PDB file of C-alpha atoms in Angstrom:
ATOM      1  CA  UNK A   1     -20.382  38.836   8.971  1.00 61.00           C
ATOM      2  CA  UNK A   2     -20.591  35.388   7.330  1.00 75.00           C
ATOM      3  CA  UNK A   3     -21.551  32.412   9.464  1.00 83.00           C
ATOM      4  CA  UNK A   4     -18.903  29.754  10.024  1.00 89.00           C
ATOM      5  CA  UNK A   5     -18.993  26.223  11.362  1.00 92.00           C
ATOM      6  CA  UNK A   6     -18.542  26.070  15.146  1.00 92.00           C
ATOM      7  CA  UNK A   7     -16.552  23.444  17.063  1.00 94.00           C
ATOM      8  CA  UNK A   8     -19.788  21.878  18.259  1.00 95.00           C
ATOM      9  CA  UNK A   9     -21.095  21.652  14.694  1.00 94.00           C
ATOM     10  CA  UNK A  10     -17.776  20.154  13.589  1.00 95.00           C
ATOM     11  CA  UNK A  11     -18.275  17.402  16.189  1.00 95.00           C
ATOM     12  CA  UNK A  12     -21.755  16.850  14.787  1.00 95.00           C
ATOM     13  CA  UNK A  13     -20.299  16.486  11.296  1.00 95.00           C
ATOM     14  CA  UNK A  14     -17.892  13.816  12.557  1.00 94.00           C
ATOM     15  CA  UNK A  15     -20.791  12.000  14.194  1.00 94.00           C
ATOM     16  CA  UNK A  16     -22.798  12.338  10.964  1.00 93.00           C
ATOM     17  CA  UNK A  17     -19.977  10.594   9.082  1.00 92.00           C
ATOM     18  CA  UNK A  18     -19.858   7.787  11.646  1.00 91.00           C
ATOM     19  CA  UNK A  19     -23.641   7.398  11.454  1.00 90.00           C
ATOM     20  CA  UNK A  20     -23.240   6.893   7.702  1.00 88.00           C
ATOM     21  CA  UNK A  21     -20.695   4.081   8.175  1.00 87.00           C
ATOM     22  CA  UNK A  22     -17.531   6.098   7.607  1.00 89.00           C
ATOM     23  CA  UNK A  23     -15.314   4.670  10.350  1.00 90.00           C
ATOM     24  CA  UNK A  24     -11.874   5.686   9.071  1.00 92.00           C
ATOM     25  CA  UNK A  25     -10.747   8.891  10.716  1.00 93.00           C
ATOM     26  CA  UNK A  26      -8.648  10.080   7.757  1.00 91.00           C
ATOM     27  CA  UNK A  27     -11.723   9.875   5.494  1.00 92.00           C
ATOM     28  CA  UNK A  28     -13.886  11.513   8.150  1.00 92.00           C
ATOM     29  CA  UNK A  29     -11.526  14.513   8.239  1.00 92.00           C
ATOM     30  CA  UNK A  30     -11.759  14.904   4.471  1.00 90.00           C
ATOM     31  CA  UNK A  31     -15.553  14.607   4.454  1.00 92.00           C
ATOM     32  CA  UNK A  32     -16.049  16.962   7.403  1.00 93.00           C
ATOM     33  CA  UNK A  33     -13.938  19.590   5.654  1.00 93.00           C
ATOM     34  CA  UNK A  34     -15.956  19.143   2.463  1.00 91.00           C
ATOM     35  CA  UNK A  35     -19.322  19.303   4.261  1.00 93.00           C
ATOM     36  CA  UNK A  36     -18.313  22.316   6.346  1.00 94.00           C
ATOM     37  CA  UNK A  37     -17.227  24.242   3.235  1.00 93.00           C
ATOM     38  CA  UNK A  38     -20.454  23.306   1.419  1.00 92.00           C
ATOM     39  CA  UNK A  39     -22.613  24.467   4.340  1.00 93.00           C
ATOM     40  CA  UNK A  40     -20.720  27.762   4.682  1.00 93.00           C
ATOM     41  CA  UNK A  41     -21.173  28.386   0.940  1.00 93.00           C
ATOM     42  CA  UNK A  42     -24.924  27.963   1.407  1.00 93.00           C
ATOM     43  CA  UNK A  43     -24.869  30.391   4.332  1.00 93.00           C
ATOM     44  CA  UNK A  44     -23.277  33.023   2.107  1.00 91.00           C
ATOM     45  CA  UNK A  45     -26.397  32.860  -0.090  1.00 90.00           C
ATOM     46  CA  UNK A  46     -28.903  32.242   2.716  1.00 90.00           C
ATOM     47  CA  UNK A  47     -27.639  33.237   6.205  1.00 88.00           C
ATOM     48  CA  UNK A  48     -30.877  32.092   7.844  1.00 89.00           C
ATOM     49  CA  UNK A  49     -30.533  28.509   6.640  1.00 91.00           C
ATOM     50  CA  UNK A  50     -30.263  26.087   9.562  1.00 92.00           C
ATOM     51  CA  UNK A  51     -27.162  23.957  10.047  1.00 93.00           C
ATOM     52  CA  UNK A  52     -29.114  20.718   9.682  1.00 94.00           C
ATOM     53  CA  UNK A  53     -30.816  21.887   6.489  1.00 94.00           C
ATOM     54  CA  UNK A  54     -27.480  22.915   5.042  1.00 92.00           C
ATOM     55  CA  UNK A  55     -26.027  19.518   5.971  1.00 94.00           C
ATOM     56  CA  UNK A  56     -28.967  17.747   4.355  1.00 92.00           C
ATOM     57  CA  UNK A  57     -28.493  19.741   1.131  1.00 91.00           C
ATOM     58  CA  UNK A  58     -24.742  19.049   1.118  1.00 91.00           C
ATOM     59  CA  UNK A  59     -25.184  15.325   1.663  1.00 91.00           C
ATOM     60  CA  UNK A  60     -27.599  15.083  -1.281  1.00 88.00           C
ATOM     61  CA  UNK A  61     -24.746  16.023  -3.613  1.00 84.00           C
ATOM     62  CA  UNK A  62     -23.004  12.743  -2.834  1.00 81.00           C
ATOM     63  CA  UNK A  63     -25.779  10.873  -4.621  1.00 73.00           C
ATOM     64  CA  UNK A  64     -27.371   7.503  -3.952  1.00 62.00           C
ATOM     65  CA  UNK A  65     -24.126   5.855  -2.834  1.00 74.00           C
ATOM     66  CA  UNK A  66     -23.481   8.472  -0.169  1.00 74.00           C
ATOM     67  CA  UNK A  67     -19.951   8.436   1.167  1.00 84.00           C
ATOM     68  CA  UNK A  68     -19.024   4.974  -0.150  1.00 84.00           C
ATOM     69  CA  UNK A  69     -17.681   6.398  -3.432  1.00 84.00           C
ATOM     70  CA  UNK A  70     -15.329   8.645  -1.467  1.00 85.00           C
ATOM     71  CA  UNK A  71     -13.854   5.648   0.360  1.00 83.00           C
ATOM     72  CA  UNK A  72     -13.360   3.712  -2.893  1.00 86.00           C
ATOM     73  CA  UNK A  73     -11.742   6.736  -4.518  1.00 88.00           C
ATOM     74  CA  UNK A  74      -9.444   7.262  -1.523  1.00 88.00           C
ATOM     75  CA  UNK A  75      -8.401   3.595  -1.568  1.00 87.00           C
ATOM     76  CA  UNK A  76      -7.495   3.880  -5.254  1.00 90.00           C
ATOM     77  CA  UNK A  77      -5.489   7.032  -4.610  1.00 91.00           C
ATOM     78  CA  UNK A  78      -3.503   5.390  -1.811  1.00 90.00           C
ATOM     79  CA  UNK A  79      -2.918   2.262  -3.892  1.00 88.00           C
ATOM     80  CA  UNK A  80      -1.630   4.316  -6.831  1.00 92.00           C
ATOM     81  CA  UNK A  81       0.522   6.473  -4.560  1.00 93.00           C
ATOM     82  CA  UNK A  82       2.374   3.569  -2.965  1.00 91.00           C
ATOM     83  CA  UNK A  83       2.598   1.602  -6.203  1.00 91.00           C
ATOM     84  CA  UNK A  84       4.357   4.606  -7.727  1.00 95.00           C
ATOM     85  CA  UNK A  85       6.721   4.763  -4.764  1.00 94.00           C
ATOM     86  CA  UNK A  86       7.460   1.047  -5.111  1.00 93.00           C
ATOM     87  CA  UNK A  87       8.191   1.280  -8.847  1.00 95.00           C
ATOM     88  CA  UNK A  88      10.402   4.309  -8.279  1.00 96.00           C
ATOM     89  CA  UNK A  89      12.329   2.280  -5.679  1.00 96.00           C
ATOM     90  CA  UNK A  90      12.746  -0.658  -8.099  1.00 95.00           C
ATOM     91  CA  UNK A  91      13.856   1.533 -10.991  1.00 96.00           C
ATOM     92  CA  UNK A  92      16.559   3.059  -8.777  1.00 96.00           C
ATOM     93  CA  UNK A  93      18.278  -0.346  -8.897  1.00 96.00           C
ATOM     94  CA  UNK A  94      18.430  -0.140 -12.685  1.00 95.00           C
ATOM     95  CA  UNK A  95      19.941   3.333 -12.727  1.00 94.00           C
ATOM     96  CA  UNK A  96      23.424   4.518 -11.900  1.00 94.00           C
ATOM     97  CA  UNK A  97      25.012   3.814  -9.418  1.00 93.00           C
ATOM     98  CA  UNK A  98      22.771   1.061  -7.934  1.00 94.00           C
ATOM     99  CA  UNK A  99      22.607  -0.690 -11.297  1.00 96.00           C
ATOM    100  CA  UNK A 100      26.148  -1.927 -10.604  1.00 96.00           C
ATOM    101  CA  UNK A 101      24.858  -4.027  -7.696  1.00 96.00           C
ATOM    102  CA  UNK A 102      21.947  -5.326  -9.772  1.00 96.00           C
ATOM    103  CA  UNK A 103      24.247  -6.178 -12.686  1.00 97.00           C
ATOM    104  CA  UNK A 104      26.763  -8.013 -10.472  1.00 97.00           C
ATOM    105  CA  UNK A 105      23.996 -10.075  -8.813  1.00 96.00           C
ATOM    106  CA  UNK A 106      22.420 -10.941 -12.167  1.00 96.00           C
ATOM    107  CA  UNK A 107      25.783 -11.902 -13.653  1.00 96.00           C
ATOM    108  CA  UNK A 108      26.641 -13.968 -10.568  1.00 96.00           C
ATOM    109  CA  UNK A 109      23.403 -15.932 -10.841  1.00 94.00           C
ATOM    110  CA  UNK A 110      23.905 -16.448 -14.572  1.00 94.00           C
ATOM    111  CA  UNK A 111      27.413 -17.836 -13.992  1.00 94.00           C
ATOM    112  CA  UNK A 112      26.083 -20.099 -11.246  1.00 93.00           C
ATOM    113  CA  UNK A 113      23.564 -21.510 -13.717  1.00 90.00           C
ATOM    114  CA  UNK A 114      26.479 -22.282 -16.043  1.00 90.00           C
ATOM    115  CA  UNK A 115      28.352 -24.171 -13.323  1.00 90.00           C
ATOM    116  CA  UNK A 116      25.517 -26.176 -11.736  1.00 88.00           C
ATOM    117  CA  UNK A 117      24.197 -29.000 -13.900  1.00 82.00           C
ATOM    118  CA  UNK A 118      20.595 -29.013 -12.700  1.00 84.00           C
ATOM    119  CA  UNK A 119      18.912 -25.610 -12.947  1.00 86.00           C
ATOM    120  CA  UNK A 120      16.008 -26.725 -10.782  1.00 83.00           C
ATOM    121  CA  UNK A 121      18.155 -26.888  -7.629  1.00 89.00           C
ATOM    122  CA  UNK A 122      19.243 -23.259  -7.915  1.00 87.00           C
ATOM    123  CA  UNK A 123      15.669 -22.107  -8.560  1.00 86.00           C
ATOM    124  CA  UNK A 124      14.234 -24.185  -5.706  1.00 85.00           C
ATOM    125  CA  UNK A 125      16.978 -22.998  -3.344  1.00 88.00           C
ATOM    126  CA  UNK A 126      16.176 -19.401  -4.275  1.00 88.00           C
ATOM    127  CA  UNK A 127      12.433 -20.009  -3.819  1.00 86.00           C
ATOM    128  CA  UNK A 128      13.044 -21.610  -0.417  1.00 86.00           C
ATOM    129  CA  UNK A 129      15.241 -18.676   0.606  1.00 88.00           C
ATOM    130  CA  UNK A 130      12.472 -16.247  -0.358  1.00 86.00           C
ATOM    131  CA  UNK A 131       9.876 -18.336   1.482  1.00 85.00           C
ATOM    132  CA  UNK A 132      11.819 -18.522   4.752  1.00 87.00           C
ATOM    133  CA  UNK A 133      12.916 -14.899   4.392  1.00 87.00           C
ATOM    134  CA  UNK A 134       9.304 -13.678   4.109  1.00 84.00           C
ATOM    135  CA  UNK A 135       8.257 -16.022   6.917  1.00 83.00           C
ATOM    136  CA  UNK A 136      10.995 -14.673   9.176  1.00 86.00           C
ATOM    137  CA  UNK A 137      10.077 -11.121   8.246  1.00 85.00           C
ATOM    138  CA  UNK A 138       6.465 -11.550   9.359  1.00 82.00           C
ATOM    139  CA  UNK A 139       7.480 -13.137  12.656  1.00 83.00           C
ATOM    140  CA  UNK A 140      10.461 -10.999  13.628  1.00 85.00           C
ATOM    141  CA  UNK A 141      10.637  -7.808  11.540  1.00 84.00           C
ATOM    142  CA  UNK A 142       7.065  -6.801  10.688  1.00 81.00           C
ATOM    143  CA  UNK A 143       6.311  -5.674  14.262  1.00 78.00           C
ATOM    144  CA  UNK A 144       8.992  -2.981  13.920  1.00 79.00           C
ATOM    145  CA  UNK A 145       7.035  -1.361  11.081  1.00 78.00           C
ATOM    146  CA  UNK A 146       3.547  -2.067  12.423  1.00 80.00           C
ATOM    147  CA  UNK A 147       1.491   1.039  13.147  1.00 82.00           C
ATOM    148  CA  UNK A 148       0.350   1.339  16.744  1.00 85.00           C
ATOM    149  CA  UNK A 149      -2.793   3.471  16.979  1.00 89.00           C
ATOM    150  CA  UNK A 150      -4.735   4.577  20.031  1.00 90.00           C
ATOM    151  CA  UNK A 151      -7.848   2.428  20.686  1.00 89.00           C
ATOM    152  CA  UNK A 152     -11.084   3.603  19.106  1.00 85.00           C
ATOM    153  CA  UNK A 153      -9.560   5.032  15.922  1.00 87.00           C
ATOM    154  CA  UNK A 154      -9.228   3.397  12.527  1.00 90.00           C
ATOM    155  CA  UNK A 155      -7.426   4.775   9.492  1.00 91.00           C
ATOM    156  CA  UNK A 156      -7.572   3.850   5.848  1.00 88.00           C
ATOM    157  CA  UNK A 157      -3.837   4.521   5.705  1.00 85.00           C
ATOM    158  CA  UNK A 158      -3.201   1.833   8.325  1.00 83.00           C
ATOM    159  CA  UNK A 159      -5.348  -0.601   6.318  1.00 81.00           C
ATOM    160  CA  UNK A 160      -3.194   0.149   3.295  1.00 78.00           C
ATOM    161  CA  UNK A 161      -0.204  -0.824   5.438  1.00 75.00           C
ATOM    162  CA  UNK A 162      -1.782  -4.212   6.158  1.00 74.00           C
ATOM    163  CA  UNK A 163      -2.653  -4.778   2.486  1.00 72.00           C
ATOM    164  CA  UNK A 164       0.902  -4.024   1.385  1.00 68.00           C
ATOM    165  CA  UNK A 165       2.196  -6.827   3.595  1.00 65.00           C
ATOM    166  CA  UNK A 166      -0.593  -9.322   2.885  1.00 63.00           C
ATOM    167  CA  UNK A 167       0.269  -9.017  -0.823  1.00 58.00           C
ATOM    168  CA  UNK A 168       3.423 -11.055  -0.128  1.00 66.00           C
ATOM    169  CA  UNK A 169       1.425 -14.242   0.418  1.00 67.00           C
ATOM    170  CA  UNK A 170       2.372 -15.235  -3.137  1.00 67.00           C
ATOM    171  CA  UNK A 171       5.991 -15.472  -1.984  1.00 69.00           C
ATOM    172  CA  UNK A 172       5.012 -18.383   0.256  1.00 67.00           C
ATOM    173  CA  UNK A 173       3.849 -20.262  -2.853  1.00 71.00           C
ATOM    174  CA  UNK A 174       7.048 -19.642  -4.802  1.00 68.00           C
ATOM    175  CA  UNK A 175       8.701 -23.038  -4.053  1.00 65.00           C
ATOM    176  CA  UNK A 176       5.606 -24.930  -5.198  1.00 71.00           C
ATOM    177  CA  UNK A 177       5.165 -22.723  -8.285  1.00 71.00           C
ATOM    178  CA  UNK A 178       8.824 -23.248  -9.253  1.00 70.00           C
ATOM    179  CA  UNK A 179       8.613 -27.012  -8.800  1.00 63.00           C
ATOM    180  CA  UNK A 180       5.406 -27.261 -10.822  1.00 76.00           C
ATOM    181  CA  UNK A 181       6.924 -25.152 -13.603  1.00 71.00           C
ATOM    182  CA  UNK A 182       9.838 -27.574 -14.024  1.00 67.00           C
ATOM    183  CA  UNK A 183       7.439 -30.534 -13.900  1.00 72.00           C
ATOM    184  CA  UNK A 184       5.446 -29.008 -16.751  1.00 73.00           C
ATOM    185  CA  UNK A 185       8.649 -28.576 -18.774  1.00 69.00           C
ATOM    186  CA  UNK A 186       9.556 -32.203 -17.910  1.00 66.00           C
ATOM    187  CA  UNK A 187      13.175 -31.261 -17.304  1.00 70.00           C
ATOM    188  CA  UNK A 188      15.490 -30.283 -14.458  1.00 74.00           C
ATOM    189  CA  UNK A 189      17.973 -28.391 -16.567  1.00 78.00           C
ATOM    190  CA  UNK A 190      17.714 -25.368 -18.871  1.00 78.00           C
ATOM    191  CA  UNK A 191      20.453 -25.116 -21.491  1.00 82.00           C
ATOM    192  CA  UNK A 192      19.281 -22.058 -23.410  1.00 84.00           C
ATOM    193  CA  UNK A 193      21.619 -19.150 -22.584  1.00 89.00           C
ATOM    194  CA  UNK A 194      18.988 -16.472 -23.166  1.00 92.00           C
ATOM    195  CA  UNK A 195      16.458 -18.216 -20.927  1.00 86.00           C
ATOM    196  CA  UNK A 196      19.044 -18.526 -18.158  1.00 89.00           C
ATOM    197  CA  UNK A 197      19.946 -14.845 -18.537  1.00 92.00           C
ATOM    198  CA  UNK A 198      16.253 -13.871 -18.380  1.00 89.00           C
ATOM    199  CA  UNK A 199      15.769 -16.129 -15.354  1.00 89.00           C
ATOM    200  CA  UNK A 200      18.725 -14.496 -13.590  1.00 91.00           C
ATOM    201  CA  UNK A 201      17.324 -11.054 -14.343  1.00 93.00           C
ATOM    202  CA  UNK A 202      13.877 -12.062 -13.061  1.00 90.00           C
ATOM    203  CA  UNK A 203      15.208 -13.551  -9.826  1.00 90.00           C
ATOM    204  CA  UNK A 204      17.215 -10.428  -8.992  1.00 93.00           C
ATOM    205  CA  UNK A 205      14.302  -8.156  -9.940  1.00 92.00           C
ATOM    206  CA  UNK A 206      11.963 -10.196  -7.714  1.00 88.00           C
ATOM    207  CA  UNK A 207      14.386  -9.841  -4.807  1.00 90.00           C
ATOM    208  CA  UNK A 208      14.426  -6.051  -5.276  1.00 93.00           C
ATOM    209  CA  UNK A 209      10.621  -6.013  -5.535  1.00 90.00           C
ATOM    210  CA  UNK A 210      10.186  -7.993  -2.328  1.00 89.00           C
ATOM    211  CA  UNK A 211      12.681  -5.816  -0.468  1.00 91.00           C
ATOM    212  CA  UNK A 212      10.787  -2.716  -1.567  1.00 92.00           C
ATOM    213  CA  UNK A 213       7.439  -4.282  -0.672  1.00 88.00           C
ATOM    214  CA  UNK A 214       8.545  -5.538   2.724  1.00 88.00           C
ATOM    215  CA  UNK A 215      10.777  -2.711   3.914  1.00 90.00           C
ATOM    216  CA  UNK A 216      10.630   0.448   1.789  1.00 92.00           C
ATOM    217  CA  UNK A 217       6.868   0.886   1.315  1.00 91.00           C
ATOM    218  CA  UNK A 218       5.875   0.014   4.921  1.00 90.00           C
ATOM    219  CA  UNK A 219       8.463   2.494   6.182  1.00 91.00           C
ATOM    220  CA  UNK A 220       7.049   5.199   3.894  1.00 92.00           C
ATOM    221  CA  UNK A 221       3.477   4.508   5.003  1.00 91.00           C
ATOM    222  CA  UNK A 222       4.560   4.732   8.641  1.00 90.00           C
ATOM    223  CA  UNK A 223       6.397   8.017   7.988  1.00 92.00           C
ATOM    224  CA  UNK A 224       3.383   9.506   6.212  1.00 92.00           C
ATOM    225  CA  UNK A 225       1.057   8.411   9.013  1.00 92.00           C
ATOM    226  CA  UNK A 226       3.247   9.996  11.692  1.00 91.00           C
ATOM    227  CA  UNK A 227       3.499  13.188   9.642  1.00 93.00           C
ATOM    228  CA  UNK A 228      -0.291  13.516   9.389  1.00 91.00           C
ATOM    229  CA  UNK A 229      -1.678  11.831  12.509  1.00 91.00           C
ATOM    230  CA  UNK A 230       1.150  11.708  15.057  1.00 91.00           C
ATOM    231  CA  UNK A 231      -1.278  12.493  17.892  1.00 92.00           C
ATOM    232  CA  UNK A 232      -3.055   9.164  17.295  1.00 91.00           C
ATOM    233  CA  UNK A 233       0.082   7.016  17.374  1.00 89.00           C
ATOM    234  CA  UNK A 234       1.179   5.104  20.463  1.00 81.00           C
TER     235      UNK A 234
END
C-alpha cells in the first residue's frame, strides 16, 4: 500500500509555507497540494524515504527563488482573469441590446457639445461628476463590497480586491487633467465635429469602465471568494 500524506503532515506543510514567507492562505493551499503530491510520488519510488527528506527534495525544485515565483505567477493570473472580466463587461455595452444605451448617451453628449458654446465647461462638469462619484463610492458604497475575513488569515484574492479599487485614484485627478489639457490647447471651445464625437465616445466609454471597475469586478471577486473560501468569511 502506497504511503500518503497524513493530516499532521499536511499541517506541517502549511507551517513550512508560512516559515518561507508565504502568508496568503490561497497560495498556501496550492503549494501544500503541490508539495504533498511531489512527496507521495517520491514515496512510490522509495517508500522508506522520510517525510522531511521528501519535503526537502520537493522544495529544491522551486529553485533559488523558492515560493516567490509562485506568488508572482498567481498575481499575474488573477490580474489577467479580472481584466478579462472587465473588458467583457465593457464590450457588452457595445453589443446588442446594450449598445442602444451607449449610443443614446454618446449622441446626447455630442448634441450637448453642439449647443453649449464652451466645451471646457461640459468636460469639467463631467470630470467633477466622476470625481465626486468616486469619492462618494469609497465613503458610502465600497464597504458593501469589502471582504470581511476572519482574523489571522490573509488571501491574495482579497489583495486583488483592494488593488482593483485603488486603481481608481486616477479618477480623482480627472478634473485637473481636463483643465490642464484645455490650457495646453489654449482654447475653451472645440469646433471640430470629429473631435467632439470622439470626445463624447470617450466620456461614455470611461463611465462604463469606471462602473465596471467600481461595481462589477469587486462583486465578482467577492462572489469568487465566497465560492472558494466561504468558511473564512465573516
